[in-house]
Tab-separated table of C-alpha atoms in Angstrom:
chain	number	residue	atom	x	y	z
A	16	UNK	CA	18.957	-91.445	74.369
A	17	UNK	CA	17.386	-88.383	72.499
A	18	UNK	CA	19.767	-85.359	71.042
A	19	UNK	CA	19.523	-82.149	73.543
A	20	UNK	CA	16.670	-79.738	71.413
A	21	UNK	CA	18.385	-76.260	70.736
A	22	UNK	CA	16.213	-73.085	71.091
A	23	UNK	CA	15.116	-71.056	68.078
A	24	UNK	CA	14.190	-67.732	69.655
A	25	UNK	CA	15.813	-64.286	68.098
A	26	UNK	CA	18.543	-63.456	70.558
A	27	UNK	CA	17.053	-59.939	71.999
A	28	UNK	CA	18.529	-56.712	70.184
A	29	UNK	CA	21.816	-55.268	70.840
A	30	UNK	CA	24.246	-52.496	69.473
A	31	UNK	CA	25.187	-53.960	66.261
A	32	UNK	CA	21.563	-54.497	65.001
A	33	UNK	CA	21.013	-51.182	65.496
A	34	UNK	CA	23.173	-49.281	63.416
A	35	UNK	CA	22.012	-51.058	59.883
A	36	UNK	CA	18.387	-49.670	60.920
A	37	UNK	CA	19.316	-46.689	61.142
A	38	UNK	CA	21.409	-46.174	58.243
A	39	UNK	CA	18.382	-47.617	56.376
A	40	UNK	CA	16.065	-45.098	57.920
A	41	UNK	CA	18.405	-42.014	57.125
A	42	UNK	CA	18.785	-43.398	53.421
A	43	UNK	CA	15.247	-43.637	52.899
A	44	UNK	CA	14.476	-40.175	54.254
A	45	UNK	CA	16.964	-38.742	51.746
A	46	UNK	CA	15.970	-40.783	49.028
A	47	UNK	CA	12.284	-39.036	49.243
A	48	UNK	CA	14.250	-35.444	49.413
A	49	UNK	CA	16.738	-36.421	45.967
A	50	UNK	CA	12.988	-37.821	44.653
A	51	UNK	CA	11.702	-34.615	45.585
A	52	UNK	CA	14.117	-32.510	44.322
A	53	UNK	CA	13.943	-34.102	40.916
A	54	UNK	CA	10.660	-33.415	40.872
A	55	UNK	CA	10.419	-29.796	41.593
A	56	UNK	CA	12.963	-29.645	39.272
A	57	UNK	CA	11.698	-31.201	36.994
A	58	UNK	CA	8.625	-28.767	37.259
A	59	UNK	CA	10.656	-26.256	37.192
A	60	UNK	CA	12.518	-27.258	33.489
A	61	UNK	CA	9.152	-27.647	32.350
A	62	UNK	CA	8.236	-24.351	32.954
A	63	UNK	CA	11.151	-22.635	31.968
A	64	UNK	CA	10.697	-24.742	28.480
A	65	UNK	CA	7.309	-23.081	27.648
A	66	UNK	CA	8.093	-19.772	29.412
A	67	UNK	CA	10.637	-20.038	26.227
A	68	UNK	CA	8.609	-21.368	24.023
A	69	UNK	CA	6.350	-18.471	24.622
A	70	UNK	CA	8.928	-15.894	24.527
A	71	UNK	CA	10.492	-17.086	21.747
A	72	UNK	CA	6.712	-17.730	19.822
A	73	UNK	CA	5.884	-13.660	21.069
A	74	UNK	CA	9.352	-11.960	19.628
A	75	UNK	CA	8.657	-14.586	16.291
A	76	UNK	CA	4.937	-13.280	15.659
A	77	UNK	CA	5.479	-9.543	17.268
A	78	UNK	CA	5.257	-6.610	14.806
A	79	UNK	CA	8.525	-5.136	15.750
A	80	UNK	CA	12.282	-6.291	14.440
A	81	UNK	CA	14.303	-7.087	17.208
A	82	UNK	CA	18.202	-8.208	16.357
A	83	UNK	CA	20.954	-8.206	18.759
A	84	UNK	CA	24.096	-6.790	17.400
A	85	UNK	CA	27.802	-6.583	18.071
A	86	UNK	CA	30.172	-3.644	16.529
A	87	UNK	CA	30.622	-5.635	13.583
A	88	UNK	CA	27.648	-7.939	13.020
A	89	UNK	CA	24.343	-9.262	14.040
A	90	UNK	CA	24.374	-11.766	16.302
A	91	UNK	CA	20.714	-12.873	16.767
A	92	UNK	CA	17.418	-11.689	15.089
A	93	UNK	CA	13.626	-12.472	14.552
A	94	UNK	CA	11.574	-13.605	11.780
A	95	UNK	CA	10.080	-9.590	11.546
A	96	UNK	CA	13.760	-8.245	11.033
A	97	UNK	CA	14.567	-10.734	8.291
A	98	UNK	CA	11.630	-9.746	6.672
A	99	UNK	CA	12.260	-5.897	7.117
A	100	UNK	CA	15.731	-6.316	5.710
A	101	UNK	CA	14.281	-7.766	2.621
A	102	UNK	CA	12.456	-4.181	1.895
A	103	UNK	CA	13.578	-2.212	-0.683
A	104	UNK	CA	16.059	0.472	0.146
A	105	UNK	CA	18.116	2.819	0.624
A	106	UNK	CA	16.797	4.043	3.845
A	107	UNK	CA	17.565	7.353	4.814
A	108	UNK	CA	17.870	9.241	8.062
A	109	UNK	CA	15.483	11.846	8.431
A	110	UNK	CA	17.675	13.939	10.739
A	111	UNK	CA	20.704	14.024	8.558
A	112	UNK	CA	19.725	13.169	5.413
A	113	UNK	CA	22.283	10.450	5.862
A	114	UNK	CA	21.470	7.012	3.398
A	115	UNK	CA	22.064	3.187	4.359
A	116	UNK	CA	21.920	0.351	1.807
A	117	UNK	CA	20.109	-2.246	3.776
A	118	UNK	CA	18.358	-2.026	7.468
A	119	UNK	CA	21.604	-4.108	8.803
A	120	UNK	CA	23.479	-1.247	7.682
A	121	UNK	CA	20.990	1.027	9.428
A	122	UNK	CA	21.839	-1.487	12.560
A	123	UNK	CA	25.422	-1.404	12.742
A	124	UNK	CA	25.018	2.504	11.764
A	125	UNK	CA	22.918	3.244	15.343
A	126	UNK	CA	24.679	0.669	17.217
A	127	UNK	CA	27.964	2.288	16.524
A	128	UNK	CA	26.525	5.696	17.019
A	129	UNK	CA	24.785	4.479	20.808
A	130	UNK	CA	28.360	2.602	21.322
A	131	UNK	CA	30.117	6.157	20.852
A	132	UNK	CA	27.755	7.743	23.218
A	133	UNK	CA	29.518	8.859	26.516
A	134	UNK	CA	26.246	9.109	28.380
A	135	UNK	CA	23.102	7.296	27.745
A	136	UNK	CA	22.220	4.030	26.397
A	137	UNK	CA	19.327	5.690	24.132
A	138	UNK	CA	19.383	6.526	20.658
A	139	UNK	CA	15.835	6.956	19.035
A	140	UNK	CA	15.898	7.513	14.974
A	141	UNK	CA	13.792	7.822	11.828
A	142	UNK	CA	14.800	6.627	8.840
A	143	UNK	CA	12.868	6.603	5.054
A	144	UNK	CA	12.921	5.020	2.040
A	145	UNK	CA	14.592	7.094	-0.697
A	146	UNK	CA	13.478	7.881	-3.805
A	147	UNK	CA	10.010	5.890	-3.329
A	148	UNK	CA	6.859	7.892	-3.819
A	149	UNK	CA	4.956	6.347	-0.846
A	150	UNK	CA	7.780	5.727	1.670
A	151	UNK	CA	7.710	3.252	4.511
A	152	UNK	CA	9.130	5.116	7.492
A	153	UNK	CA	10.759	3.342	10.216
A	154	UNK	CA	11.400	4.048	13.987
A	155	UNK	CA	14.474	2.352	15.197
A	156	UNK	CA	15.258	2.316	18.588
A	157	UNK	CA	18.918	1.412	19.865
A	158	UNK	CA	20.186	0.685	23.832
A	159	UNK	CA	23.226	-0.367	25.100
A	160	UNK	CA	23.506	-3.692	26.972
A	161	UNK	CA	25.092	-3.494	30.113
A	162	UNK	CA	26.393	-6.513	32.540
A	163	UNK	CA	27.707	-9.108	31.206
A	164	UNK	CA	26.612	-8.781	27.486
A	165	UNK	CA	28.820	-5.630	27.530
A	166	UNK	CA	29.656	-4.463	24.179
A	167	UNK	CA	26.213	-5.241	22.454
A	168	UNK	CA	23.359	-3.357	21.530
A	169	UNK	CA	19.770	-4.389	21.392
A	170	UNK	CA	18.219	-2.765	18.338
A	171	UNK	CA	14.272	-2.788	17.545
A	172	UNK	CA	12.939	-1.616	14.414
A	173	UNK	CA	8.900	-0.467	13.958
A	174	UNK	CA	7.012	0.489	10.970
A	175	UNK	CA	5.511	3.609	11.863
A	176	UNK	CA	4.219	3.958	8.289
A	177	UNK	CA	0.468	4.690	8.931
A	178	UNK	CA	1.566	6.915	12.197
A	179	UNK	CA	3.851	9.014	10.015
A	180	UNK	CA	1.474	10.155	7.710
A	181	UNK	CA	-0.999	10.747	9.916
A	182	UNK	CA	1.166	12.939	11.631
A	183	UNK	CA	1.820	14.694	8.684
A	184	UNK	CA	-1.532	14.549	7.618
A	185	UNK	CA	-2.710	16.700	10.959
A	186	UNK	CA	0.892	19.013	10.412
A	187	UNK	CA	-1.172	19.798	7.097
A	188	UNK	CA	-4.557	20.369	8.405
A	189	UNK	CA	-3.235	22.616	11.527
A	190	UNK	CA	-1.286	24.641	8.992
A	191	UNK	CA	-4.366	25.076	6.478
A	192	UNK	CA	-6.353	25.913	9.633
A	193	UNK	CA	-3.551	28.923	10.670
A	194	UNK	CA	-3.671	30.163	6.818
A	195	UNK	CA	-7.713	30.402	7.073
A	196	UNK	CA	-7.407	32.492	10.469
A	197	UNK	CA	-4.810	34.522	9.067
A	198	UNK	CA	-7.356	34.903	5.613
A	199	UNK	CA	-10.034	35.651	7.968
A	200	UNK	CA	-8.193	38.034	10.123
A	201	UNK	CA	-6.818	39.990	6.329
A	202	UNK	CA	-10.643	40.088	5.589
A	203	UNK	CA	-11.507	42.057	8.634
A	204	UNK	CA	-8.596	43.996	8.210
A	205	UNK	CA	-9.270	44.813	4.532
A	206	UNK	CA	-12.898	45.486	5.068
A	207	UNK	CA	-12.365	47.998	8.073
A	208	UNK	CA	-9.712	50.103	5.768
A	209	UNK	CA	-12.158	49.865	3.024
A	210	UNK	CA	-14.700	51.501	4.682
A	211	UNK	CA	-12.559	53.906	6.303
A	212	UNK	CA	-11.083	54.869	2.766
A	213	UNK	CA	-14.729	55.078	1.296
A	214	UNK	CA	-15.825	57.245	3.768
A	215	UNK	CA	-13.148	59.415	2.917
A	216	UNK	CA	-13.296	59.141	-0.734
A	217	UNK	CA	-17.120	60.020	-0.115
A	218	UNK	CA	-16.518	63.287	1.604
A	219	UNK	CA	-13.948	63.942	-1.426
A	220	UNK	CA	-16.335	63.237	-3.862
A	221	UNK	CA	-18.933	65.679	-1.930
A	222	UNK	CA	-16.367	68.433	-2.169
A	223	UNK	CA	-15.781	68.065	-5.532
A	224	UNK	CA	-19.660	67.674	-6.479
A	225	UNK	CA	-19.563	71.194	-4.785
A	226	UNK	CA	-16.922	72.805	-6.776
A	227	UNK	CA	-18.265	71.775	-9.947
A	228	UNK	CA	-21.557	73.567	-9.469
A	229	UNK	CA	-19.244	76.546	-9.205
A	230	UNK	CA	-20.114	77.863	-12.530
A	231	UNK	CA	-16.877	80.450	-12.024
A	232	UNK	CA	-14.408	77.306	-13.149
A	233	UNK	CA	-13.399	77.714	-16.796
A	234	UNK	CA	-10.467	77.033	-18.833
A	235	UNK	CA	-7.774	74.835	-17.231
A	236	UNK	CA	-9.149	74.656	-13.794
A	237	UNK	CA	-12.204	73.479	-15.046
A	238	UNK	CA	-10.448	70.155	-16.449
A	239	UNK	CA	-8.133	69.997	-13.040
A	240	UNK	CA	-11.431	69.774	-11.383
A	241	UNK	CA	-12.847	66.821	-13.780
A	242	UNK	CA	-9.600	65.076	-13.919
A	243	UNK	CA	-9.799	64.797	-9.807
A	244	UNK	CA	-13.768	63.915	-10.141
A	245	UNK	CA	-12.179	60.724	-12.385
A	246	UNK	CA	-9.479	60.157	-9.989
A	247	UNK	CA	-11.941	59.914	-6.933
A	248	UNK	CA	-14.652	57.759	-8.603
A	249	UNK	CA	-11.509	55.596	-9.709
A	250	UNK	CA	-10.632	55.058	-6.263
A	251	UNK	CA	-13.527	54.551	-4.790
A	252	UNK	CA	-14.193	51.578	-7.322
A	253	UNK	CA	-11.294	50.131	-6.498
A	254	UNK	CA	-11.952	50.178	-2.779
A	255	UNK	CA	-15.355	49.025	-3.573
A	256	UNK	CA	-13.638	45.521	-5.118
A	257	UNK	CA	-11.600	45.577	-1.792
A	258	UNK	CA	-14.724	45.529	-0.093
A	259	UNK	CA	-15.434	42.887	-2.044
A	260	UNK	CA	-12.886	40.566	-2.088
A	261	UNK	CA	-12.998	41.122	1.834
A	262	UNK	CA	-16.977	39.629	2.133
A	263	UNK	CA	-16.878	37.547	-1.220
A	264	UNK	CA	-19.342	34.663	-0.728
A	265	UNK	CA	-18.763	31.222	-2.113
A	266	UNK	CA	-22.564	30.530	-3.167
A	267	UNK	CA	-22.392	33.844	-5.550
A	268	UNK	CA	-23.757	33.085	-9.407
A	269	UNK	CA	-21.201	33.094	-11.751
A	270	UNK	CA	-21.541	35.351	-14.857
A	271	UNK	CA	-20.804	34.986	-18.716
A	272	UNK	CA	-17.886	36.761	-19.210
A	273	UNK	CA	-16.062	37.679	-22.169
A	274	UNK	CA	-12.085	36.863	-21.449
A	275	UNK	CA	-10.998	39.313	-24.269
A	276	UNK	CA	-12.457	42.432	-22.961
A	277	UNK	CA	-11.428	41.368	-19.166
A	278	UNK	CA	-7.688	40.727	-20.605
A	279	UNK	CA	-7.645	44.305	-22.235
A	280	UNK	CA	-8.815	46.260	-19.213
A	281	UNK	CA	-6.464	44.625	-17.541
A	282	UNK	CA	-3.709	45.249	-20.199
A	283	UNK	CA	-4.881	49.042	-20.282
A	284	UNK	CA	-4.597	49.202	-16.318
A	285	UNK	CA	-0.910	48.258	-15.590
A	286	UNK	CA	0.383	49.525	-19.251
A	287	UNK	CA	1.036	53.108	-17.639
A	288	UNK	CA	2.734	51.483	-14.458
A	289	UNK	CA	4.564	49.309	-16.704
A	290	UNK	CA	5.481	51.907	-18.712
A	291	UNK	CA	6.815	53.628	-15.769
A	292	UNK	CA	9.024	51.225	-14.733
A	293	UNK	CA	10.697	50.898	-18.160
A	294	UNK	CA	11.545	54.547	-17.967
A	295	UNK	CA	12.863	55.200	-14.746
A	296	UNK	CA	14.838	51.376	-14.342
A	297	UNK	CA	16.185	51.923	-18.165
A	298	UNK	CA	15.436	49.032	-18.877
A	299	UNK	CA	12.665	48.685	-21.380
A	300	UNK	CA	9.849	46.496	-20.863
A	301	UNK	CA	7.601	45.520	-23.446
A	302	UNK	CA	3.972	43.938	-23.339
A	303	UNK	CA	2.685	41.454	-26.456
A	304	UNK	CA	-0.458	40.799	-26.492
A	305	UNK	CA	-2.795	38.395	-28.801
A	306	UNK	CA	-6.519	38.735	-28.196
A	307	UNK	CA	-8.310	37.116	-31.044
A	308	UNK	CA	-12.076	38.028	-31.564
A	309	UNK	CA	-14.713	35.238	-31.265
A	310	UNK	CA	-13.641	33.589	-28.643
A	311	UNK	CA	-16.069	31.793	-26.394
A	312	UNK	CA	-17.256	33.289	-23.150
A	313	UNK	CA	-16.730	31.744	-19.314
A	314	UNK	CA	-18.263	31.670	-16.556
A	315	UNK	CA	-16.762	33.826	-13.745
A	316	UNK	CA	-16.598	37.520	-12.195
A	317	UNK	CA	-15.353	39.922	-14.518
A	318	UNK	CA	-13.999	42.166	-11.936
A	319	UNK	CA	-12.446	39.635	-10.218
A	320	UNK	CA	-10.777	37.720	-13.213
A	321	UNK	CA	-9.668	41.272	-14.289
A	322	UNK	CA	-7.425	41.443	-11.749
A	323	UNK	CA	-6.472	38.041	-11.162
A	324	UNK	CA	-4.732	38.956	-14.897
A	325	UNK	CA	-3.195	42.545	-13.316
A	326	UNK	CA	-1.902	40.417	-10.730
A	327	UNK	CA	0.151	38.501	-13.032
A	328	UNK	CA	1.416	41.096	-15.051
A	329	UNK	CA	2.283	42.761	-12.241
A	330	UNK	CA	4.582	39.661	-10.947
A	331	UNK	CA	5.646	39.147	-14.544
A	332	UNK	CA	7.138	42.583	-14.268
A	333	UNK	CA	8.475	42.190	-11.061
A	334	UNK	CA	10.178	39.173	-12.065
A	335	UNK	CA	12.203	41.450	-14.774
A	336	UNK	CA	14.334	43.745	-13.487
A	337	UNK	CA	16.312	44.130	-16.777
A	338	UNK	CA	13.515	44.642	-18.767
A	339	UNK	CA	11.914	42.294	-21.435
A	340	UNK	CA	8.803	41.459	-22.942
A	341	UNK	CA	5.628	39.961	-21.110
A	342	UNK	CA	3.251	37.860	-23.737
A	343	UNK	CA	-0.690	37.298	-23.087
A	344	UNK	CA	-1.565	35.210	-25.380
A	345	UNK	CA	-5.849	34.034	-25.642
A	346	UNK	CA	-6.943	30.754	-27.791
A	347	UNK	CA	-9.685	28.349	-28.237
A	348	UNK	CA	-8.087	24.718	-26.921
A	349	UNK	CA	-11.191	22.345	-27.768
A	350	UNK	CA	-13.697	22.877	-25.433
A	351	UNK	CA	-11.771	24.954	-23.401
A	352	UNK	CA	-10.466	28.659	-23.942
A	353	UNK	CA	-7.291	29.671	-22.433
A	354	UNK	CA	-5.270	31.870	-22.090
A	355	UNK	CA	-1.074	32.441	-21.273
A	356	UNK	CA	1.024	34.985	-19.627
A	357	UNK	CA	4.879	34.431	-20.205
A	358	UNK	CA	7.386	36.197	-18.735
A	359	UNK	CA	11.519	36.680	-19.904
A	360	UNK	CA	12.380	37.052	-16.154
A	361	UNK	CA	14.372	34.293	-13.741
A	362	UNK	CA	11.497	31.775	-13.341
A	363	UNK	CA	10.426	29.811	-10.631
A	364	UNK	CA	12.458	27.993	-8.311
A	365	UNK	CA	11.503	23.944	-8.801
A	366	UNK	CA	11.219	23.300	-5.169
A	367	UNK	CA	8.687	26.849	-4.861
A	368	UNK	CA	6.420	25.475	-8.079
A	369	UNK	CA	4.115	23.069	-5.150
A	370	UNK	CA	3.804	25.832	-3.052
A	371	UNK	CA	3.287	28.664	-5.368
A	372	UNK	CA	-0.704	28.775	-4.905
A	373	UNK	CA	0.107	28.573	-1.125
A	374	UNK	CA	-1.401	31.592	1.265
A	375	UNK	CA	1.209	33.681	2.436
A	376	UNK	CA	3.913	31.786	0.533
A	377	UNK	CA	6.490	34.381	-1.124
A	378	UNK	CA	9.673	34.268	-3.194
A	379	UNK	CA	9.487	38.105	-2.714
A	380	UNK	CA	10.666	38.578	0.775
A	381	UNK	CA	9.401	41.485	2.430
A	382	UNK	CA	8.035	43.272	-0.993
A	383	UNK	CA	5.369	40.230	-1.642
A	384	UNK	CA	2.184	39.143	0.828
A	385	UNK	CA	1.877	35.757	-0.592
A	386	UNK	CA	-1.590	36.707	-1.485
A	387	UNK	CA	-1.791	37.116	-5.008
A	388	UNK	CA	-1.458	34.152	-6.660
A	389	UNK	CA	-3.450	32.662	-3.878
A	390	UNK	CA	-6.332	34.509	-4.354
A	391	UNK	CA	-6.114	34.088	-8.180
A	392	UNK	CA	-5.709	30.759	-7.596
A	393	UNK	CA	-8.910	30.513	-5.552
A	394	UNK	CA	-10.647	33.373	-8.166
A	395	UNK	CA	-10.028	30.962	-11.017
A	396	UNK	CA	-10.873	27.638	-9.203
A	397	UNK	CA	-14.265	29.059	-7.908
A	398	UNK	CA	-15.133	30.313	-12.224
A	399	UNK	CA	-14.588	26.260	-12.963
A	400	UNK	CA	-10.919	26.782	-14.113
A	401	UNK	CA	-7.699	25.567	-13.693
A	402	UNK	CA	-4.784	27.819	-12.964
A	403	UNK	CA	-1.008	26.275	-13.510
A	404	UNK	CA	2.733	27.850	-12.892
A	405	UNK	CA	5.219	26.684	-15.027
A	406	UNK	CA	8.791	27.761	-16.375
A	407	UNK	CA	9.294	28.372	-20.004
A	408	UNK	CA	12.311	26.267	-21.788
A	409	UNK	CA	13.713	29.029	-23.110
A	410	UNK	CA	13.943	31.513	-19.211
A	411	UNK	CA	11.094	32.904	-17.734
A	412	UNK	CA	7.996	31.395	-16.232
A	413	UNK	CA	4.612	31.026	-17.506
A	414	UNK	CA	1.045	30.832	-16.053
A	415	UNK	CA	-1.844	29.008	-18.120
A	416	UNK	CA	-5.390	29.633	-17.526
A	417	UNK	CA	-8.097	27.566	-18.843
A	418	UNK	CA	-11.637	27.422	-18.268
A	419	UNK	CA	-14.571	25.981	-19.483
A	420	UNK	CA	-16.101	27.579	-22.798
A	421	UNK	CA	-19.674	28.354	-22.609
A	422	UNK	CA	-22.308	27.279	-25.547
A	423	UNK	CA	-23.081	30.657	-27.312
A	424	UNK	CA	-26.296	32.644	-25.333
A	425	UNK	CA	-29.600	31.670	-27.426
A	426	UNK	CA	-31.156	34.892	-28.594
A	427	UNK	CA	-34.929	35.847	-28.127
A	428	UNK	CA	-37.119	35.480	-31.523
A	429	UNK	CA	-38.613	38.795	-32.357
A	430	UNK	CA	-42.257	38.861	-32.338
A	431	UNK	CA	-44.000	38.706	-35.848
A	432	UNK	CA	-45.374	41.992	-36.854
A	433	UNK	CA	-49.479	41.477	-37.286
């Protein structure tokens, strides 16, 4: 008798197979989420890793010192800010004058100064390099952090070297360009007073002319009359070197001059003012002079260096209320003549001796223009010379001339009698 066969066939599904499926299903779905979510992190890591790199590569190679900084030291920095803190100092503030060692002490100094502030998280400064004859300048720029980071201040430091000086650079140029309109606007001035004082020394003269053919003048009022004729035609040459000074051109020939007999006119002009002085100050004022013969001639304007030499002995005397002697002194210096004019009076400031050539630069106040030495300056510089202020060691100051000395003038040969 054969064994009953049992069936094989899945029993059909119910509850419990169920359930397991889907569990299964669910677990799968959020294992593709978690998979997905690592991914997009992991993007995102990836890209906040080079947006670091980046940042960190671009404040490494930038041109300007960045350091973050508490109230008592520096808490990170770049590669520029190490190297600016190697520079020599000290550095100096340009507003103040104030002078820090290194630029960390220049960092703690503005972060402690922007910390202090009750409004505003700016502070914008300049600071120098002392005692250096071509300074680096730098611009340092300090802000509060605010937020969490509360108490620190992000500094950034900029070598503004180059901008600097050209800032100064066009300061210099816009003031030279003022001083030429002013110069320009004296001319016109000069040269319309000029011609209304030689118009009027003119009809003077005319006058004059008039009485002098008067052949009823004897005696005293004879020599009244000439002394007036000199006084007029004195004038009128000195408004005639007014004129021009006013419409001197740059492209005019020099002449050979001899500096001997341009120093004594000179010398015989201001003696009687000079003179003057000494007797109604009191205080006696003498004038030295040492002209040797056979000295070279220059090249130059006689009229004009004549009174580029009035015009210092006229400021030598000013510069002597108490009296004193003024020295002129003339001398062969190898190829060069030259000649001194020393004074016994207070001298010159040290911080007025680079601007003493200066248009419209005084020590005077309202008695002095500022163009005297300027225009001697100029008169001397135009003639191939050289012009220099100095102070003497013993009081006083002292202005050296020096030009170029000519080769003597070669003579014509007289013609052979036949």
């Amino acid at each position: 008798m054969s064994p009953p066969r049992v069936s094989l066939s899945a029993p059909g599904p119910g509850p419990d197979s169920q359930e397991p499926q889907g569990l299964l299903r669910k677990y799968r779905e959020l294992l593709k989420k978690h998979t997905a979510l690592v991914q997009k992190l992991g993007e995102h890591t990836r890209q906040q890793v080079i947006t670091f790199r980046l940042s960190r590569w671009a404040l490494e190679t930038c041109d300007t010192a960045l350091a973050v900084l508490s109230a008592s030291s520096v808490l990170v920095a770049n590669s520029r800010w190490h190297a600016l803190g190697r520079m020599r100092g000290p550095w100096q503030r340009e507003e103040d004058g104030a002078e820090r060692v290194t630029l960390r002490d220049v960092g703690q100094a503005e972060a402690a100064a922007v910390l202090a502030l009750s409004e505003g998280t700016l502070r914008v400064a300049r600071y120098r390099q002392a005692r250096e004859a071509r300074p680096r300048v730098l611009e340092v720029r300090t802000e509060r952090v605010t937020g969490h980071m509360q108490g620190q201040v992000l500094v950034l430091a900029r070598d503004i070297t180059e901008q600097a000086r050209a800032e100064e650079e066009l300061a210099i140029a816009r003031a030279t360009l003022l001083e030429q309109e002013k110069m320009r606007a004296l001319g016109e001035l000069a040269a319309g007073i000029a011609h209304d004082l030689g118009s009027t020394l003119s009809a003077m003269r005319l006058r004059l002319e008039l009485f002098q053919g008067d052949v009823g003048l004897a005696g005293q009022a004879r020599q009244h009359l000439d002394a007036l004729m000199r006084i007029v035609a004195d004038a009128e040459a000195r408004v005639g070197r007014l004129q021009d000074f006013s419409r001197r051109k740059s492209g005019s020939a020099p002449e050979r001059v001899q500096l001997v007999g341009v120093v004594r006119d000179a010398v015989d002009i201001v003696r009687g003012g000079i003179e003057h002085q000494s007797r109604q100050g009191g205080h006696p004022l003498r004038l030295d002079v040492e002209l040797p013969e056979g000295l070279p001639d220059v090249a130059g304007s006689a009229m004009e260096l004549r009174y580029v030499v009035i015009n210092l002995l006229i400021n030598a005397r000013d510069a002597m209320p108490r009296g004193g002697t003024i020295r002129l002194r003339a001398f062969k210096a190898g190829r060069a003549v030259r000649l001194t004019v020393e004074d016994e009076g207070t001298g010159i400031p040290q911080e007025h001796l680079s601007n003493i050539f200066r248009p419209f630069f005084t020590t005077k106040g309202d008695r002095g223009t500022g163009l005297g030495l300027s225009m001697a300056h100029g008169v001397v510089t135009q003639a191939g010379g050289t012009l220099v202020a100095g102070n003497r060691p013993e009081g006083g100051a002292i202005f050296t001339l020096s030009f170029p000395a000519l080769k003597p003038a070669l003579t014509q040969p007289r013609a052979s009698a036949r």
